[in-house]
XYZ file of C-alpha atoms in Angstrom:
665
model
C 85.577 -60.393 -158.214
C 84.825 -56.275 -159.029
C 86.345 -53.814 -156.810
C 83.295 -50.781 -158.049
C 79.939 -51.372 -159.688
C 77.670 -48.809 -160.361
C 74.104 -49.076 -159.513
C 71.858 -48.558 -163.109
C 68.680 -47.758 -160.918
C 67.406 -45.645 -157.695
C 65.349 -46.517 -154.780
C 65.314 -49.198 -152.196
C 67.066 -51.477 -154.773
C 69.624 -49.703 -155.593
C 70.088 -49.035 -151.412
C 69.826 -52.577 -151.486
C 73.093 -53.519 -153.722
C 75.120 -50.995 -152.204
C 74.732 -52.454 -148.525
C 75.599 -55.650 -150.083
C 78.385 -54.565 -152.471
C 79.789 -52.595 -149.037
C 79.720 -56.149 -147.516
C 81.848 -57.712 -149.861
C 84.508 -54.689 -149.890
C 83.429 -53.596 -153.226
C 82.827 -49.589 -154.170
C 79.927 -48.566 -155.612
C 78.594 -45.797 -157.842
C 74.870 -44.461 -157.887
C 73.276 -42.557 -160.955
C 70.671 -39.608 -160.043
C 68.569 -37.558 -162.238
C 67.622 -33.918 -160.947
C 64.816 -35.509 -159.285
C 66.884 -37.725 -157.225
C 69.857 -35.233 -156.191
C 69.235 -35.929 -152.399
C 67.943 -39.498 -152.696
C 69.168 -42.004 -150.306
C 70.897 -44.020 -152.848
C 72.982 -41.219 -153.654
C 73.843 -40.598 -150.092
C 75.060 -43.820 -149.196
C 77.364 -44.927 -152.280
C 80.865 -43.920 -152.509
C 80.197 -41.856 -155.478
C 76.996 -40.217 -157.530
C 76.847 -39.369 -161.107
C 74.240 -36.950 -162.395
C 72.618 -38.292 -165.747
C 70.102 -36.143 -166.570
C 66.467 -34.719 -166.185
C 63.679 -36.168 -163.925
C 61.679 -37.911 -166.401
C 63.257 -41.315 -166.687
C 62.872 -41.594 -170.337
C 65.777 -38.571 -169.977
C 67.956 -40.298 -167.503
C 67.622 -43.711 -166.176
C 66.240 -45.183 -169.348
C 69.336 -43.829 -171.230
C 71.930 -46.307 -171.401
C 74.519 -44.243 -173.278
C 74.780 -42.170 -169.956
C 74.808 -44.826 -167.773
C 77.822 -46.149 -169.605
C 79.224 -43.013 -169.800
C 79.040 -42.540 -165.984
C 80.373 -46.243 -165.512
C 83.710 -45.290 -167.947
C 84.248 -42.206 -165.991
C 84.300 -43.365 -162.560
C 86.138 -46.891 -163.542
C 83.001 -49.190 -162.730
C 83.975 -52.713 -164.090
C 80.258 -53.857 -163.803
C 76.585 -52.293 -163.774
C 73.966 -53.478 -161.796
C 70.930 -52.454 -163.619
C 68.356 -53.298 -159.999
C 64.845 -54.233 -161.537
C 62.926 -52.027 -164.423
C 64.511 -49.212 -166.240
C 67.084 -50.926 -168.356
C 67.277 -54.487 -166.393
C 65.561 -56.035 -169.069
C 66.987 -54.196 -172.293
C 69.005 -56.646 -174.375
C 70.742 -53.442 -176.270
C 71.723 -52.375 -173.332
C 73.459 -55.194 -172.501
C 75.161 -55.612 -175.431
C 76.418 -52.004 -175.063
C 77.866 -52.957 -171.948
C 79.616 -55.987 -173.471
C 81.075 -53.739 -176.241
C 82.427 -51.642 -173.763
C 83.978 -53.866 -171.801
C 81.833 -53.464 -168.421
C 79.767 -56.496 -166.763
C 76.328 -56.563 -167.376
C 75.232 -57.930 -163.865
C 72.380 -60.311 -165.474
C 71.754 -62.683 -168.235
C 73.431 -62.718 -171.823
C 71.507 -60.701 -174.016
C 70.272 -63.488 -175.727
C 68.429 -64.759 -172.921
C 67.067 -61.093 -172.561
C 65.671 -61.032 -176.284
C 64.655 -64.596 -176.088
C 62.444 -64.036 -172.784
C 61.837 -60.361 -173.512
C 58.853 -60.537 -176.040
C 55.954 -62.927 -173.733
C 55.041 -64.203 -177.279
C 58.331 -65.493 -178.056
C 59.245 -66.983 -174.894
C 55.360 -68.956 -175.081
C 56.758 -69.896 -178.300
C 60.063 -71.225 -176.862
C 58.708 -72.555 -173.737
C 56.295 -74.565 -175.796
C 59.188 -76.594 -177.777
C 60.555 -76.896 -174.482
C 57.646 -79.007 -173.153
C 56.850 -76.395 -170.801
C 53.127 -76.136 -170.178
C 51.392 -72.874 -171.827
C 48.415 -70.771 -171.190
C 45.829 -70.764 -174.239
C 46.003 -67.791 -176.167
C 46.870 -65.943 -178.823
C 50.843 -65.268 -179.292
C 51.430 -64.201 -182.759
C 53.268 -60.811 -184.397
C 49.733 -59.822 -186.032
C 48.546 -57.378 -183.888
C 45.773 -56.025 -186.362
C 43.082 -55.223 -184.018
C 40.073 -56.835 -185.914
C 42.537 -60.056 -185.463
C 43.167 -59.840 -181.751
C 39.440 -59.503 -181.249
C 38.619 -62.286 -183.232
C 41.336 -64.596 -181.384
C 39.510 -63.231 -178.179
C 36.095 -64.512 -179.214
C 37.878 -67.857 -180.119
C 39.451 -68.188 -176.881
C 36.371 -67.522 -175.006
C 35.929 -64.481 -172.658
C 37.104 -63.780 -169.801
C 40.484 -62.827 -171.853
C 43.469 -61.219 -170.157
C 45.350 -59.012 -172.798
C 49.149 -58.253 -171.664
C 51.646 -56.098 -173.103
C 54.137 -58.608 -174.749
C 57.200 -56.691 -173.578
C 55.448 -55.647 -170.590
C 55.771 -56.538 -166.541
C 54.602 -54.862 -163.145
C 50.624 -54.787 -164.559
C 51.424 -52.202 -166.961
C 49.522 -52.745 -170.473
C 47.502 -55.436 -168.993
C 43.644 -55.856 -168.743
C 40.961 -58.792 -168.019
C 38.291 -58.465 -170.540
C 34.562 -59.673 -169.585
C 32.744 -59.265 -172.862
C 33.235 -58.718 -176.810
C 31.805 -55.402 -176.354
C 34.472 -54.210 -174.129
C 37.618 -55.726 -175.758
C 38.368 -52.608 -178.631
C 38.350 -50.252 -175.638
C 40.537 -52.089 -173.480
C 42.915 -52.861 -176.097
C 43.870 -49.526 -177.135
C 44.405 -49.002 -173.672
C 46.674 -51.151 -172.950
C 48.276 -50.333 -176.107
C 49.148 -46.949 -174.951
C 50.217 -47.956 -171.399
C 52.373 -50.664 -173.330
C 54.064 -47.837 -175.723
C 54.574 -45.451 -172.651
C 56.094 -47.592 -170.392
C 58.147 -50.031 -172.731
C 58.376 -48.463 -176.047
C 56.230 -51.489 -177.498
C 52.442 -51.692 -177.759
C 52.374 -55.126 -179.072
C 50.300 -57.437 -176.915
C 48.755 -60.936 -176.425
C 45.655 -62.436 -175.584
C 45.139 -65.479 -173.233
C 42.337 -67.205 -171.533
C 41.882 -65.705 -168.301
C 42.001 -68.635 -165.546
C 39.227 -68.040 -163.090
C 40.490 -68.122 -159.342
C 43.996 -67.956 -160.306
C 46.940 -68.605 -158.039
C 50.372 -66.345 -159.139
C 53.167 -68.686 -158.053
C 56.615 -67.915 -159.463
C 59.742 -69.618 -159.002
C 63.457 -68.376 -158.342
C 66.198 -69.587 -160.862
C 69.857 -68.774 -160.762
C 72.069 -70.157 -163.101
C 75.913 -69.763 -163.389
C 78.140 -69.824 -166.573
C 79.287 -73.356 -166.141
C 75.545 -74.856 -167.429
C 74.831 -75.059 -163.326
C 70.932 -73.758 -162.724
C 68.955 -74.532 -159.238
C 65.775 -73.098 -158.147
C 65.366 -71.730 -154.789
C 61.919 -72.810 -154.449
C 58.432 -70.488 -154.735
C 56.959 -67.528 -153.899
C 53.191 -67.090 -154.169
C 52.047 -63.386 -155.502
C 48.456 -64.137 -156.036
C 47.203 -60.911 -153.619
C 47.121 -58.442 -156.271
C 45.387 -55.426 -157.609
C 45.517 -54.076 -160.774
C 47.848 -57.326 -161.482
C 50.223 -55.489 -159.415
C 51.486 -57.276 -156.607
C 50.478 -56.286 -152.905
C 51.612 -59.240 -150.518
C 53.817 -62.013 -151.415
C 55.368 -65.129 -149.562
C 56.970 -67.935 -149.382
C 56.675 -70.849 -149.275
C 53.275 -70.992 -151.079
C 50.504 -71.854 -148.741
C 49.773 -75.655 -149.663
C 52.285 -76.285 -151.976
C 53.262 -80.215 -152.183
C 56.354 -81.256 -152.524
C 55.637 -83.093 -155.480
C 54.068 -79.709 -157.094
C 57.391 -77.864 -155.854
C 59.345 -80.321 -157.354
C 57.650 -80.029 -160.845
C 57.487 -76.430 -161.160
C 61.120 -76.042 -160.098
C 62.245 -78.668 -162.713
C 59.661 -76.585 -165.271
C 61.491 -73.399 -164.396
C 65.299 -74.710 -164.777
C 64.185 -76.475 -168.152
C 62.773 -72.812 -169.181
C 66.128 -70.830 -167.923
C 68.131 -73.636 -169.890
C 66.525 -73.060 -173.122
C 67.609 -69.886 -173.084
C 71.286 -70.099 -172.086
C 70.088 -68.383 -168.738
C 73.291 -66.797 -166.326
C 71.998 -65.151 -163.243
C 69.193 -64.532 -161.327
C 65.303 -64.806 -162.847
C 61.874 -65.812 -161.795
C 60.005 -68.005 -163.796
C 56.023 -67.319 -163.539
C 53.094 -69.465 -163.626
C 49.309 -69.300 -163.254
C 48.424 -72.153 -161.183
C 45.074 -73.423 -161.839
C 42.540 -74.565 -158.248
C 42.817 -78.221 -159.211
C 47.067 -78.407 -159.257
C 47.599 -77.298 -163.182
C 50.235 -74.781 -164.020
C 50.983 -73.064 -167.135
C 54.037 -70.579 -168.118
C 53.165 -66.784 -168.019
C 56.715 -65.243 -168.536
C 60.232 -65.078 -167.320
C 61.581 -62.264 -165.880
C 65.279 -61.507 -166.644
C 66.090 -59.934 -163.431
C 66.220 -59.719 -159.816
C 62.607 -59.562 -158.775
C 60.986 -57.195 -156.214
C 59.599 -59.607 -154.016
C 63.535 -61.837 -153.960
C 63.449 -61.231 -149.959
C 61.101 -63.687 -148.874
C 63.284 -66.047 -150.803
C 66.314 -64.677 -149.009
C 64.181 -64.834 -145.768
C 63.603 -68.395 -146.280
C 67.191 -69.704 -147.539
C 69.304 -67.417 -145.926
C 70.823 -66.743 -148.741
C 71.876 -62.869 -150.123
C 70.705 -63.488 -153.675
C 72.458 -59.859 -154.658
C 75.554 -61.234 -153.550
C 74.995 -64.548 -155.727
C 74.297 -62.326 -158.936
C 77.657 -60.238 -157.943
C 79.502 -63.458 -157.580
C 78.229 -65.205 -160.887
C 78.833 -62.408 -162.708
C 82.151 -62.291 -162.049
C 82.922 -65.566 -163.236
C 82.451 -67.540 -160.023
C 80.118 -71.004 -159.614
C 76.947 -70.902 -158.139
C 77.527 -71.099 -154.175
C 75.174 -73.835 -153.467
C 73.966 -77.149 -155.784
C 70.310 -78.072 -155.513
C 70.870 -80.605 -152.783
C 72.372 -78.175 -150.500
C 68.930 -75.583 -150.656
C 66.206 -76.063 -148.151
C 63.330 -74.031 -146.745
C 63.355 -72.647 -143.417
C 60.019 -71.354 -141.995
C 57.928 -68.500 -143.447
C 58.025 -64.931 -144.898
C 55.775 -62.365 -145.913
C 56.366 -58.867 -147.868
C 53.995 -56.397 -147.945
C 54.622 -53.458 -150.198
C 54.189 -50.108 -148.676
C 53.032 -47.884 -151.313
C 52.412 -43.919 -151.485
C 48.569 -44.319 -152.403
C 45.299 -43.863 -151.200
C 43.314 -47.234 -151.002
C 40.159 -44.840 -150.322
C 40.321 -43.437 -153.798
C 40.932 -45.653 -155.808
C 44.571 -46.739 -154.908
C 45.400 -43.050 -156.691
C 49.370 -42.358 -156.028
C 50.080 -39.436 -153.760
C 53.210 -37.151 -153.662
C 54.517 -35.187 -151.394
C 57.353 -35.096 -148.636
C 57.874 -37.407 -146.020
C 57.139 -34.875 -142.855
C 57.427 -38.059 -140.601
C 58.508 -41.829 -141.439
C 59.272 -44.469 -138.451
C 59.347 -47.537 -140.180
C 58.886 -50.719 -137.546
C 62.446 -51.489 -136.060
C 64.433 -54.364 -137.682
C 65.426 -57.456 -136.182
C 65.970 -61.000 -137.085
C 62.220 -61.475 -137.808
C 61.861 -57.797 -139.573
C 62.980 -56.109 -142.382
C 62.543 -53.273 -144.362
C 64.010 -52.221 -147.713
C 63.587 -48.492 -148.330
C 65.154 -45.841 -150.563
C 63.136 -42.980 -148.894
C 64.187 -41.403 -144.927
C 61.751 -38.856 -143.160
C 62.410 -35.399 -145.263
C 62.449 -37.347 -148.429
C 59.758 -36.659 -151.064
C 57.544 -39.099 -153.174
C 57.615 -37.388 -156.774
C 55.125 -38.275 -159.750
C 58.242 -39.199 -161.970
C 58.856 -42.792 -160.331
C 57.024 -45.748 -158.709
C 55.547 -44.533 -155.482
C 56.805 -47.303 -153.630
C 58.007 -46.120 -149.809
C 59.365 -49.733 -148.711
C 59.177 -53.286 -148.863
C 58.331 -54.387 -145.028
C 59.228 -58.293 -144.899
C 59.032 -60.694 -141.807
C 60.053 -64.313 -141.362
C 59.061 -66.453 -138.413
C 59.132 -70.724 -137.869
C 55.518 -70.730 -139.105
C 52.860 -68.861 -141.715
C 50.769 -68.135 -138.526
C 53.890 -66.696 -136.620
C 54.818 -64.663 -139.520
C 51.579 -63.414 -140.106
C 51.730 -62.291 -136.388
C 54.674 -60.714 -137.032
C 53.801 -58.796 -139.952
C 50.219 -57.337 -137.832
C 52.731 -55.687 -135.439
C 54.790 -54.747 -137.951
C 52.373 -52.765 -139.433
C 50.407 -51.739 -136.693
C 54.122 -49.868 -135.628
C 54.814 -47.962 -138.733
C 53.924 -44.546 -139.039
C 54.075 -42.131 -142.127
C 52.800 -38.557 -142.347
C 52.783 -36.368 -145.393
C 51.707 -38.778 -147.833
C 48.649 -41.118 -148.221
C 49.754 -44.465 -147.869
C 48.451 -48.069 -147.487
C 49.889 -49.029 -144.205
C 46.375 -49.647 -142.862
C 45.103 -51.064 -145.765
C 47.764 -53.709 -145.593
C 46.498 -54.435 -142.105
C 43.189 -55.237 -143.081
C 44.294 -57.370 -145.695
C 46.473 -59.507 -143.607
C 43.348 -59.927 -141.339
C 40.615 -61.327 -144.093
C 39.775 -64.999 -143.530
C 40.814 -65.325 -147.190
C 44.179 -64.209 -146.550
C 44.858 -65.281 -142.695
C 43.463 -68.641 -143.758
C 45.895 -69.033 -146.928
C 42.778 -69.251 -149.615
C 44.509 -67.272 -152.337
C 44.050 -66.090 -155.808
C 44.180 -62.861 -158.021
C 40.765 -61.862 -156.983
C 41.193 -62.381 -152.865
C 41.122 -58.228 -152.866
C 37.690 -57.852 -154.681
C 36.608 -61.052 -152.816
C 37.239 -59.391 -149.883
C 35.845 -55.687 -150.739
C 33.263 -55.464 -148.163
C 35.990 -56.104 -145.383
C 38.613 -54.165 -147.009
C 36.555 -51.146 -147.553
C 33.886 -50.947 -144.861
C 33.136 -47.759 -142.957
C 35.764 -47.025 -140.440
C 35.229 -47.805 -136.868
C 33.930 -44.642 -134.639
C 37.354 -42.867 -133.481
C 36.957 -44.012 -129.578
C 37.606 -41.953 -126.968
C 41.345 -42.404 -126.281
C 41.880 -40.568 -130.179
C 40.618 -37.511 -128.788
C 42.463 -37.759 -125.258
C 45.572 -38.491 -126.441
C 45.285 -35.994 -129.056
C 44.423 -33.032 -126.260
C 47.543 -34.651 -123.955
C 49.861 -34.270 -127.015
C 48.282 -30.521 -127.392
C 49.247 -29.910 -123.815
C 52.845 -30.974 -123.996
C 53.621 -29.431 -127.422
C 52.535 -26.107 -125.880
C 54.577 -27.068 -122.289
C 57.828 -27.454 -124.300
C 56.785 -24.450 -126.159
C 57.000 -22.656 -122.900
C 59.738 -24.032 -121.889
C 61.958 -23.192 -124.724
C 61.108 -19.982 -124.970
C 61.847 -19.627 -121.339
C 65.290 -21.050 -122.078
C 65.749 -18.594 -124.732
C 65.333 -15.535 -122.606
C 67.056 -17.069 -119.643
C 64.096 -17.277 -117.746
C 64.558 -20.839 -117.132
C 64.972 -20.470 -113.424
C 62.304 -18.241 -112.592
C 58.676 -19.567 -110.956
C 56.455 -17.356 -113.450
C 58.219 -18.768 -116.389
C 56.855 -22.735 -115.473
C 54.549 -24.140 -117.870
C 52.592 -25.689 -114.614
C 49.220 -24.064 -115.043
C 49.395 -22.424 -111.513
C 47.334 -19.315 -110.947
C 47.020 -16.768 -107.491
C 43.442 -17.636 -107.088
C 42.836 -20.836 -108.737
C 44.323 -23.773 -111.432
C 44.743 -23.577 -114.965
C 42.107 -24.754 -117.651
C 42.037 -24.826 -121.219
C 39.887 -26.346 -123.724
C 40.922 -27.820 -126.826
C 38.393 -28.510 -130.066
C 39.084 -31.295 -132.433
C 37.257 -32.458 -135.481
C 37.331 -35.799 -137.405
C 35.119 -35.336 -140.552
C 31.443 -34.342 -138.902
C 32.383 -35.181 -135.590
C 33.640 -32.544 -133.256
C 34.614 -32.912 -129.619
C 35.688 -30.231 -126.820
C 38.373 -31.539 -124.090
C 38.490 -29.874 -121.614
C 41.849 -29.668 -119.105
C 42.413 -28.853 -115.860
C 45.739 -28.510 -113.973
C 46.150 -30.801 -111.020
C 48.362 -30.085 -107.954
C 49.674 -33.008 -107.668
C 50.700 -32.959 -111.233
C 49.137 -33.951 -114.773
C 45.585 -32.892 -115.856
C 42.117 -33.977 -115.283
C 40.569 -34.397 -118.985
C 36.713 -33.611 -119.291
C 35.074 -34.805 -122.440
C 31.297 -35.635 -122.895
C 30.461 -35.344 -119.374
C 32.726 -37.436 -118.093
C 36.491 -36.789 -116.697
C 39.351 -38.719 -115.748
C 43.119 -37.928 -114.202
C 45.572 -38.113 -117.121
C 49.797 -37.474 -117.768
C 51.789 -37.897 -120.554
C 54.989 -38.995 -120.979
C 56.955 -38.245 -124.470
C 59.667 -40.175 -125.848
C 60.805 -38.030 -128.470
C 60.129 -38.344 -132.696
C 56.053 -37.965 -131.492
C 55.927 -41.220 -129.216
C 54.356 -40.843 -125.890
C 52.962 -42.495 -123.337
C 49.642 -41.371 -122.034
C 48.190 -42.151 -118.599
C 44.422 -42.297 -118.747
C 42.850 -42.870 -115.163
C 44.752 -46.539 -114.703
C 45.058 -47.195 -117.923
C 48.662 -46.871 -120.173
C 48.234 -46.239 -124.053
C 51.239 -46.066 -126.616
C 50.755 -43.618 -129.112
C 51.990 -41.339 -132.038
C 50.687 -37.785 -132.231
C 51.977 -35.919 -135.437
C 51.385 -32.242 -135.842
C 51.018 -31.094 -139.492
C 49.755 -27.548 -139.801
C 46.255 -27.552 -137.977
C 46.328 -31.437 -138.364
C 46.590 -34.018 -135.777
C 47.770 -37.315 -136.703
C 47.208 -39.958 -134.420
C 48.394 -43.335 -134.241
C 46.806 -45.315 -131.567
C 45.624 -48.737 -131.098
C 46.743 -50.224 -134.708
C 45.008 -47.168 -136.197
C 45.824 -43.550 -137.835
C 42.819 -41.060 -137.617
C 43.397 -37.361 -138.863
C 42.106 -34.603 -136.591
C 41.815 -31.182 -137.246
C 42.731 -29.012 -134.199
C 40.443 -25.838 -133.652
C 41.962 -23.502 -131.389
C 38.994 -21.350 -129.941
C 41.252 -17.946 -129.769
C 42.488 -18.495 -133.275
C 40.435 -16.575 -136.708
C 38.355 -19.113 -138.516
C 38.992 -18.777 -142.213
C 37.120 -19.187 -144.815
C 36.400 -22.498 -145.884
C 38.052 -23.456 -149.887
C 35.311 -23.324 -152.740
C 35.373 -26.083 -154.620
C 35.522 -25.365 -158.562
C 31.826 -26.209 -158.609
C 31.652 -27.404 -162.352
C 35.082 -28.563 -163.286
C 36.477 -32.074 -162.552
C 39.428 -32.025 -160.843
C 42.893 -34.178 -161.176
C 43.282 -36.159 -158.671
C 47.152 -35.851 -158.998
C 49.712 -34.637 -160.786
C 50.227 -36.178 -164.165
C 50.078 -36.004 -168.008
C 46.756 -35.751 -170.119
C 47.227 -38.445 -172.360
C 44.038 -38.929 -173.961
C 40.312 -36.772 -174.533
C 37.552 -39.285 -174.739
C 34.608 -36.788 -175.116
C 33.776 -33.835 -177.563
C 32.931 -30.329 -175.833
C 29.323 -29.841 -176.113
C 28.675 -33.950 -175.941
C 25.736 -34.768 -173.327
C 27.305 -37.824 -171.321
C 25.319 -40.077 -168.955
C 27.169 -40.557 -165.402
C 30.459 -42.536 -165.102
C 31.095 -41.949 -168.874
C 34.886 -41.634 -169.799
C 36.069 -37.782 -170.236
C 39.467 -38.268 -170.522
C 42.858 -40.428 -169.562
C 45.472 -39.215 -166.996
C 48.808 -41.189 -166.975
C 50.544 -40.943 -163.633
C 53.524 -43.318 -162.455
C 53.542 -45.207 -165.629
C 49.542 -46.074 -164.817
C 46.707 -44.751 -166.586
C 43.601 -43.264 -164.959
C 40.536 -42.624 -166.466
C 38.428 -39.240 -165.510
C 34.760 -40.179 -165.607
C 31.628 -38.017 -165.480
C 30.454 -37.696 -161.990
C 26.787 -37.394 -163.070
C 24.492 -36.777 -166.382
C 25.567 -33.541 -168.382
C 27.110 -31.656 -170.885
C 31.170 -31.437 -171.495
C 31.576 -27.774 -171.812
C 35.354 -27.942 -172.201
C 38.591 -29.734 -171.781
C 40.912 -26.923 -169.958
C 43.739 -28.990 -171.156
C 44.788 -30.870 -174.588
C 46.327 -34.211 -175.017
C 50.253 -33.949 -174.073
C 49.996 -31.389 -171.042
C 51.271 -32.042 -167.750
C 49.056 -31.042 -164.516
C 49.249 -30.452 -161.444
C 46.909 -32.052 -158.500
C 44.134 -30.246 -157.830
C 43.329 -28.375 -160.661
C 40.419 -28.032 -163.152
C 40.503 -30.443 -166.061
C 37.110 -30.101 -167.428
C 34.399 -27.650 -167.468
C 30.871 -29.732 -166.861
C 27.911 -28.792 -166.370
């Protein structure tokens, strides 16, 4: 067994590998870019080595720097995590040349499965069922368009060397094919350095089911059952679960055996995932093989009781698989939700910034949180905006679903837009709750997922007011202590007055809704709160870190209120509402003026294509430019019919969030 390993990755997977290695008594080395100097994986590792600037292509994707760091620290092996260099056969070969163990499959297996086109040809020879499509090397756009017509629309264009939904587009009509192809090729080139694509039949109402396989160097290969990854947006997974709802024993065995045959066909060693598109009638087609550990591997761990990272380390060190196929069994049900820094209300645009407040659910035997960040860390524009993976497990799917519902309701994030509330709505949709899964679930449930939010209940305003009163009281107590006046009755923040009781008016605003809350001290303690002509006694007990219990009349309400500038983030009743606190005694500043004729960048990124010419008249919705952020393309469109006066940035320019991109009238 190794005594020291280097983790050639970042984020939650790096933290996860460090945790398992420590359990096994193995020392760890982290690598980091300039954007990750204070990252959690750096803080957790025994050693850490800087490998370059923030951009991945200058740091995490430079294999020579990773290998140099391993040699300098005496690491005998390199764990690539997932993404970056995990499926790079040239990197695996360089590791071997330097006498360093690459914790993954042999370069030949990576190479065989690295090209989706080549992999499909290989699988066809091995007898694994394939989706009808074009998987050839000729990438002439005219040929690809003809093949799409032969296959029949809708079709799916996919980056041959890709994954994670990047370089992938569904095309419903021949007229849209050329633009979608160009976009896929640009995205694939940027993310994988390879713009080759394949074209396949788009299966209507498909399920995305993958099989976890594991092989050792002695020829033994097992499958660790399936995961259903059907719930996706833009071909990126949002929720995953194991086992797949409705999976029969016979179908599981057939898919498992097909996955094992796929792995054996390339001489596979280590952890891998064989992904299938499953037809509603039970047919399934090979889609691709990911020659690495998957983001969603924890649901497999939860239902099998295994540590797949430990298996990786043992197999890479030359040991046999810890279990045979007949020793593996499914226990219970697990669900994983990917918590991202993104704004569902703005088309899931990535969000960047400091995690001002971060309180994940409490972990237990039923709840697990895999994360690469802590409160005070930042989500940067350089890498994937994942905050954490939230995994739950219980005896049944219904029980696991209840666990997930409670866990999401207790998740608290302030500082970046995030998808926690969206995930809560998603698991509550009839389609997901009843296990009616396919890759169009989010689109099908769009009305429920993006319905107008319910009005803020009265508790929101009252809880915000109590938190404000308690904040002021604490400030007064701290000031009294600092000035040695803590023992003086004049320093007590109890609202006592010579001729009456103290009163306070607070104003909060939520969108167009504005409420006044009047607070009057009560002789016996606490306050009488009045809002909209109704009043009730109230008090508050704080528990630290923003948590509080409000007593409103005869009711008790658990909540969190986090202040950030003039904003009050109120977490109550499974919702978060961001109120603006308006101090009646404060000076009202001027409102920020909009750019008017300029189109604003919704996030930091790089302009990669200008799609209109200055002076051109365009219709509403016409694409004007393409912005790349976090390895994905985002098209900026005309908000209405008008004329493009000029572009303020050229292709290749980096832009900040909030800057005007286009002069438009």
